Tab-separated table of N, CA and C in Angstrom:
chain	number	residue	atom	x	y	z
A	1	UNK	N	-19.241	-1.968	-26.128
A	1	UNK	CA	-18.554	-1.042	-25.249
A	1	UNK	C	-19.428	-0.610	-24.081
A	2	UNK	N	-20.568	-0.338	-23.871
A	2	UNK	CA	-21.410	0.278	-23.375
A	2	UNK	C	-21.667	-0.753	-22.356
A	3	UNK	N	-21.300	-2.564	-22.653
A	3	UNK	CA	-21.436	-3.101	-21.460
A	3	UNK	C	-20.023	-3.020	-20.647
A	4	UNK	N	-19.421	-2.517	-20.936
A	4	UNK	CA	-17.960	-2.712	-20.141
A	4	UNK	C	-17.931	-1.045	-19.542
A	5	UNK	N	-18.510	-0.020	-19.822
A	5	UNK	CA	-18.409	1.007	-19.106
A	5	UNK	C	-19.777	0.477	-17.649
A	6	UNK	N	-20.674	-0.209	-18.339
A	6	UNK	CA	-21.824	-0.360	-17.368
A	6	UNK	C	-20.619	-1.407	-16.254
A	7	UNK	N	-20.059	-2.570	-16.485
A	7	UNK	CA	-20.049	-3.223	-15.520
A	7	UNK	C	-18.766	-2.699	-14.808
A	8	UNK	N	-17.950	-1.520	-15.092
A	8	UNK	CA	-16.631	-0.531	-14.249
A	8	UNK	C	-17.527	0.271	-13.450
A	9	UNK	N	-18.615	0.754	-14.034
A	9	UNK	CA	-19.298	1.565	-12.744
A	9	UNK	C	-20.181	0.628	-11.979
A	10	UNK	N	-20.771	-0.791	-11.826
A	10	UNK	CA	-21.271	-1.378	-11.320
A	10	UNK	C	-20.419	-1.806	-10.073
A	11	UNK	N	-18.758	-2.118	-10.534
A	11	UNK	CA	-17.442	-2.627	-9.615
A	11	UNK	C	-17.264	-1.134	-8.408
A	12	UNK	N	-17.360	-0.098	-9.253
A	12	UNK	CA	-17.050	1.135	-8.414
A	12	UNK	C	-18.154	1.391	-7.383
A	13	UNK	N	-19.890	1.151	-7.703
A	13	UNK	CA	-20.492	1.530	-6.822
A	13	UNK	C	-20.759	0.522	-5.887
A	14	UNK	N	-19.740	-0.589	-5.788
A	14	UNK	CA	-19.459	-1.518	-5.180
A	14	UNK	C	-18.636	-1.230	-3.568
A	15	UNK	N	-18.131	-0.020	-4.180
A	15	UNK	CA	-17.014	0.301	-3.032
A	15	UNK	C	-17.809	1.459	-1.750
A	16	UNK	N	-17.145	0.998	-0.657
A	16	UNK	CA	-17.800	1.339	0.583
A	16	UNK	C	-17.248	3.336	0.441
A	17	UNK	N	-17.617	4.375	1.021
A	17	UNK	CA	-17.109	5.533	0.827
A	17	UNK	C	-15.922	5.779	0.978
A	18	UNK	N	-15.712	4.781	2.288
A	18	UNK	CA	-13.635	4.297	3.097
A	18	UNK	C	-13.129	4.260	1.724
A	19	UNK	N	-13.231	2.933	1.204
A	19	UNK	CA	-12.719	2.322	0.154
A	19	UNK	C	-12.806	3.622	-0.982
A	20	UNK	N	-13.749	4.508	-1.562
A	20	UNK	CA	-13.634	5.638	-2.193
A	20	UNK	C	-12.493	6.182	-2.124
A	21	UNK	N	-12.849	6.932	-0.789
A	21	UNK	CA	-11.741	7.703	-0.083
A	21	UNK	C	-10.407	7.599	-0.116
A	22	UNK	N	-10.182	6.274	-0.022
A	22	UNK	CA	-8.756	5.335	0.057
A	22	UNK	C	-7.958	5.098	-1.484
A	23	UNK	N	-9.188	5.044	-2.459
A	23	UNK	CA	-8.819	5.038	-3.811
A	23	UNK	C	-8.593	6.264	-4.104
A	24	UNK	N	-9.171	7.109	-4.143
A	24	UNK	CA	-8.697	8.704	-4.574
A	24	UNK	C	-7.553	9.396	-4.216
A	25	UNK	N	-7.543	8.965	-3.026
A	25	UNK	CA	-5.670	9.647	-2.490
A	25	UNK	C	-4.870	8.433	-2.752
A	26	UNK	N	-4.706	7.345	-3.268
A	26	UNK	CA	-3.868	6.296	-3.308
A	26	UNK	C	-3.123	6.984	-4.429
A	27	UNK	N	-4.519	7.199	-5.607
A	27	UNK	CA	-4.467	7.084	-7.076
A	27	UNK	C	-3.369	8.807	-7.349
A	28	UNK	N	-3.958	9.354	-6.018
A	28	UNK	CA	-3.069	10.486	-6.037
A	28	UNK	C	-1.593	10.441	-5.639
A	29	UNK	N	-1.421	9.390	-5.234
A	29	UNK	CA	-0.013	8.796	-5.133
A	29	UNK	C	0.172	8.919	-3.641
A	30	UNK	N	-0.341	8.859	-2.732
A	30	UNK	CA	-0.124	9.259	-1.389
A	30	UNK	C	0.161	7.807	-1.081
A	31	UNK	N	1.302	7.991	0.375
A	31	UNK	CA	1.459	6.789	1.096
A	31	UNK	C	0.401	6.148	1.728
A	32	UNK	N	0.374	4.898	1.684
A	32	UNK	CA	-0.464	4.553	3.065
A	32	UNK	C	-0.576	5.156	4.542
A	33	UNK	N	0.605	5.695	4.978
A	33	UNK	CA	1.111	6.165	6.062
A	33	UNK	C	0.339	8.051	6.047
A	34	UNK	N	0.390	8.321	4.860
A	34	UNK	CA	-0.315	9.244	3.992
A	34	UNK	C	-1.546	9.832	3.967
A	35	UNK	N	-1.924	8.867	4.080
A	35	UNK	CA	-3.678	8.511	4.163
A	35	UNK	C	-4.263	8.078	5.009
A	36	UNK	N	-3.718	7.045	5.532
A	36	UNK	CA	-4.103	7.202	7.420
A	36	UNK	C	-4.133	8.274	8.426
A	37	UNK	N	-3.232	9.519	8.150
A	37	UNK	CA	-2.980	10.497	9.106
A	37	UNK	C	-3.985	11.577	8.053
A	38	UNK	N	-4.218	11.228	7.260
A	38	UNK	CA	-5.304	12.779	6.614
A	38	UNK	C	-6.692	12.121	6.758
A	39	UNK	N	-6.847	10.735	7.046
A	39	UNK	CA	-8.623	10.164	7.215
A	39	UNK	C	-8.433	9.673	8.805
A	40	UNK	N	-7.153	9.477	9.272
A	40	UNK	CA	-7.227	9.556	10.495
A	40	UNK	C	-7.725	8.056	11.185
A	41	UNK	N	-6.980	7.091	10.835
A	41	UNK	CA	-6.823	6.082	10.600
A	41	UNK	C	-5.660	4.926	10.633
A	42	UNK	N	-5.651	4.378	11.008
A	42	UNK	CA	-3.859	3.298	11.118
A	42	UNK	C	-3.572	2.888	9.512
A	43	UNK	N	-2.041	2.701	9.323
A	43	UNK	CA	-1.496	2.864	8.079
A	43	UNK	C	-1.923	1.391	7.744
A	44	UNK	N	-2.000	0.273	8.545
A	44	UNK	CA	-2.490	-1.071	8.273
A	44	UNK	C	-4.051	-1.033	8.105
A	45	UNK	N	-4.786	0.011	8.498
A	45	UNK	CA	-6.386	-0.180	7.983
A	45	UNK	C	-6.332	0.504	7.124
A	46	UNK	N	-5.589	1.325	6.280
A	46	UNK	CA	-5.572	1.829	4.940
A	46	UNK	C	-5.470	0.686	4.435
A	47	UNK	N	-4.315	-0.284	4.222
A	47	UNK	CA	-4.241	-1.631	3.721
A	47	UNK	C	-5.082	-2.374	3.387
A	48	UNK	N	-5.976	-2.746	4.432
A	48	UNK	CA	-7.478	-3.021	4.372
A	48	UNK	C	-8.150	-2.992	3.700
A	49	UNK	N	-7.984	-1.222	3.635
A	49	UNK	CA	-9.067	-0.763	2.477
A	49	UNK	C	-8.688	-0.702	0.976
A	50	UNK	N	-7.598	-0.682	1.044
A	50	UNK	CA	-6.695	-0.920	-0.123
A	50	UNK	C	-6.589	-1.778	-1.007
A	51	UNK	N	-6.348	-3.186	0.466
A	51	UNK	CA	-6.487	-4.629	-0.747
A	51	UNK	C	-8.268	-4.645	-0.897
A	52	UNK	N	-9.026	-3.791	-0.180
A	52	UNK	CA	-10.418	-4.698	-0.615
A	52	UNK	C	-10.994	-3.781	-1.616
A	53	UNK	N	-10.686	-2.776	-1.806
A	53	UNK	CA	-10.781	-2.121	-3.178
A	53	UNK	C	-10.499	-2.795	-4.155
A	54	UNK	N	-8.786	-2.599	-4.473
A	54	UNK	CA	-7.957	-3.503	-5.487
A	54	UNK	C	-9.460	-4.649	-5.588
A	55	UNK	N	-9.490	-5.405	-4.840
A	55	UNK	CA	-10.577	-7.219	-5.187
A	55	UNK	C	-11.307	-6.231	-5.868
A	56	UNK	N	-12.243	-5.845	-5.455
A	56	UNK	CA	-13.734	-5.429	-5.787
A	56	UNK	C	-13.652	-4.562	-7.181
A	57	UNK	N	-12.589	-3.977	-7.501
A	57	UNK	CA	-12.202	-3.759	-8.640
A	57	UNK	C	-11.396	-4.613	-9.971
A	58	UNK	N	-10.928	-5.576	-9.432
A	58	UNK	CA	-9.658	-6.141	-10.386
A	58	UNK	C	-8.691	-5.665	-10.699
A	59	UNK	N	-7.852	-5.011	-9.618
A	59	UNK	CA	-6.870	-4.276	-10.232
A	59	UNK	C	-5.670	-4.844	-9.028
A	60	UNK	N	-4.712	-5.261	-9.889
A	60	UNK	CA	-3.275	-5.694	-9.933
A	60	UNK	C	-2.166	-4.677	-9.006
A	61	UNK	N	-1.764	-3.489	-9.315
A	61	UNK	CA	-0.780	-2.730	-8.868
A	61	UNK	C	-1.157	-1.261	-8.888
A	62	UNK	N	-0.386	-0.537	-8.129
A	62	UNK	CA	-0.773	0.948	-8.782
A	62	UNK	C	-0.897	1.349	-9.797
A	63	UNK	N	-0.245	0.826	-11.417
A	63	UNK	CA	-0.409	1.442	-11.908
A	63	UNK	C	-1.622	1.091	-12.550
A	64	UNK	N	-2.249	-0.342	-12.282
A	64	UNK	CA	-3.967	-0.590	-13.085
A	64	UNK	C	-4.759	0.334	-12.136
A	65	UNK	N	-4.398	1.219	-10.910
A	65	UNK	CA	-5.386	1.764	-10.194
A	65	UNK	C	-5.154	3.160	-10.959
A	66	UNK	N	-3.992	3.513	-10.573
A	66	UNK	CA	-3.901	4.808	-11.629
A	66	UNK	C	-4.942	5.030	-12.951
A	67	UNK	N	-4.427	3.940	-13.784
A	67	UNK	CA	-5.315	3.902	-14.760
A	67	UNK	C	-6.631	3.608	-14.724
A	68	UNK	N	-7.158	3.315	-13.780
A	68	UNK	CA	-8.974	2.842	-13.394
A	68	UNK	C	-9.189	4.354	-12.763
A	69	UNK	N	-8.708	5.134	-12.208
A	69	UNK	CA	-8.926	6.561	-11.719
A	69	UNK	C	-9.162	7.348	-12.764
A	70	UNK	N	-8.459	7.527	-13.971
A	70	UNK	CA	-8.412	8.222	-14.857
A	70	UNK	C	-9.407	8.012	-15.499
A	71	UNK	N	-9.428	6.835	-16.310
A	71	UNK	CA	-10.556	6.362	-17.181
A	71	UNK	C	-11.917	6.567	-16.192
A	72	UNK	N	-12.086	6.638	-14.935
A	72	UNK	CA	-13.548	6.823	-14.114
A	72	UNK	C	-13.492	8.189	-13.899
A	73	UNK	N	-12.478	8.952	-14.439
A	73	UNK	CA	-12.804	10.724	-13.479
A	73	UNK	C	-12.021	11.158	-12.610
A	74	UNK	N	-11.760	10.191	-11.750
A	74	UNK	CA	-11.625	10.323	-10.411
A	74	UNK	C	-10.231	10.910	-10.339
A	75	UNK	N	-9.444	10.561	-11.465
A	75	UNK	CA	-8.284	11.698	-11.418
A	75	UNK	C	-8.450	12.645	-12.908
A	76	UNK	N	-8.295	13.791	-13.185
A	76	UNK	CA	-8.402	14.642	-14.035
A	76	UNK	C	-6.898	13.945	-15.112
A	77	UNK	N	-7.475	13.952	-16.216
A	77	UNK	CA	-6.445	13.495	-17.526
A	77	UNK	C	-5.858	14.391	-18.311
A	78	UNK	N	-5.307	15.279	-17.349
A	78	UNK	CA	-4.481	16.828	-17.883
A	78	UNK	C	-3.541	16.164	-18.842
């Protein structure tokens, strides 16, 4: 187990702060359109950052990001 928590935080500190940024309000369910106007940014360079997250992580759809937020913190598991 202890190598599979090591190599999820190895994928995460992979990601640029954008790409952070972009994952945390995604995972919060915000639009692309969403998140461009609160980082101040075009809704197609959210995309960007979006699909190059998703790679650098392995994650499929919102809801494997959802669930990669939770299991890392990054969303609270009320």
């Amino acid at each position: 187990m202890q190598r599979a928590s090591t190599a999820t935080r190895d994928r995460y500190d992979s990601l640029s702060s954008r790409e952070r940024e972009v994952l945390q309000l995604a995972a919060e369910g915000h639009t692309n359109a969403e998140i461009g106007k609160r980082l101040f940014i075009s809704p197609r360079t959210v995309e960007i950052h979006r699909a190059n997250m998703m790679q650098k992580l392995a994650l499929r759809n919102q809801t494997d990001l959802i669930r990669y937020a939770l299991k890392q913190g990054i969303l609270p598991n009320d």
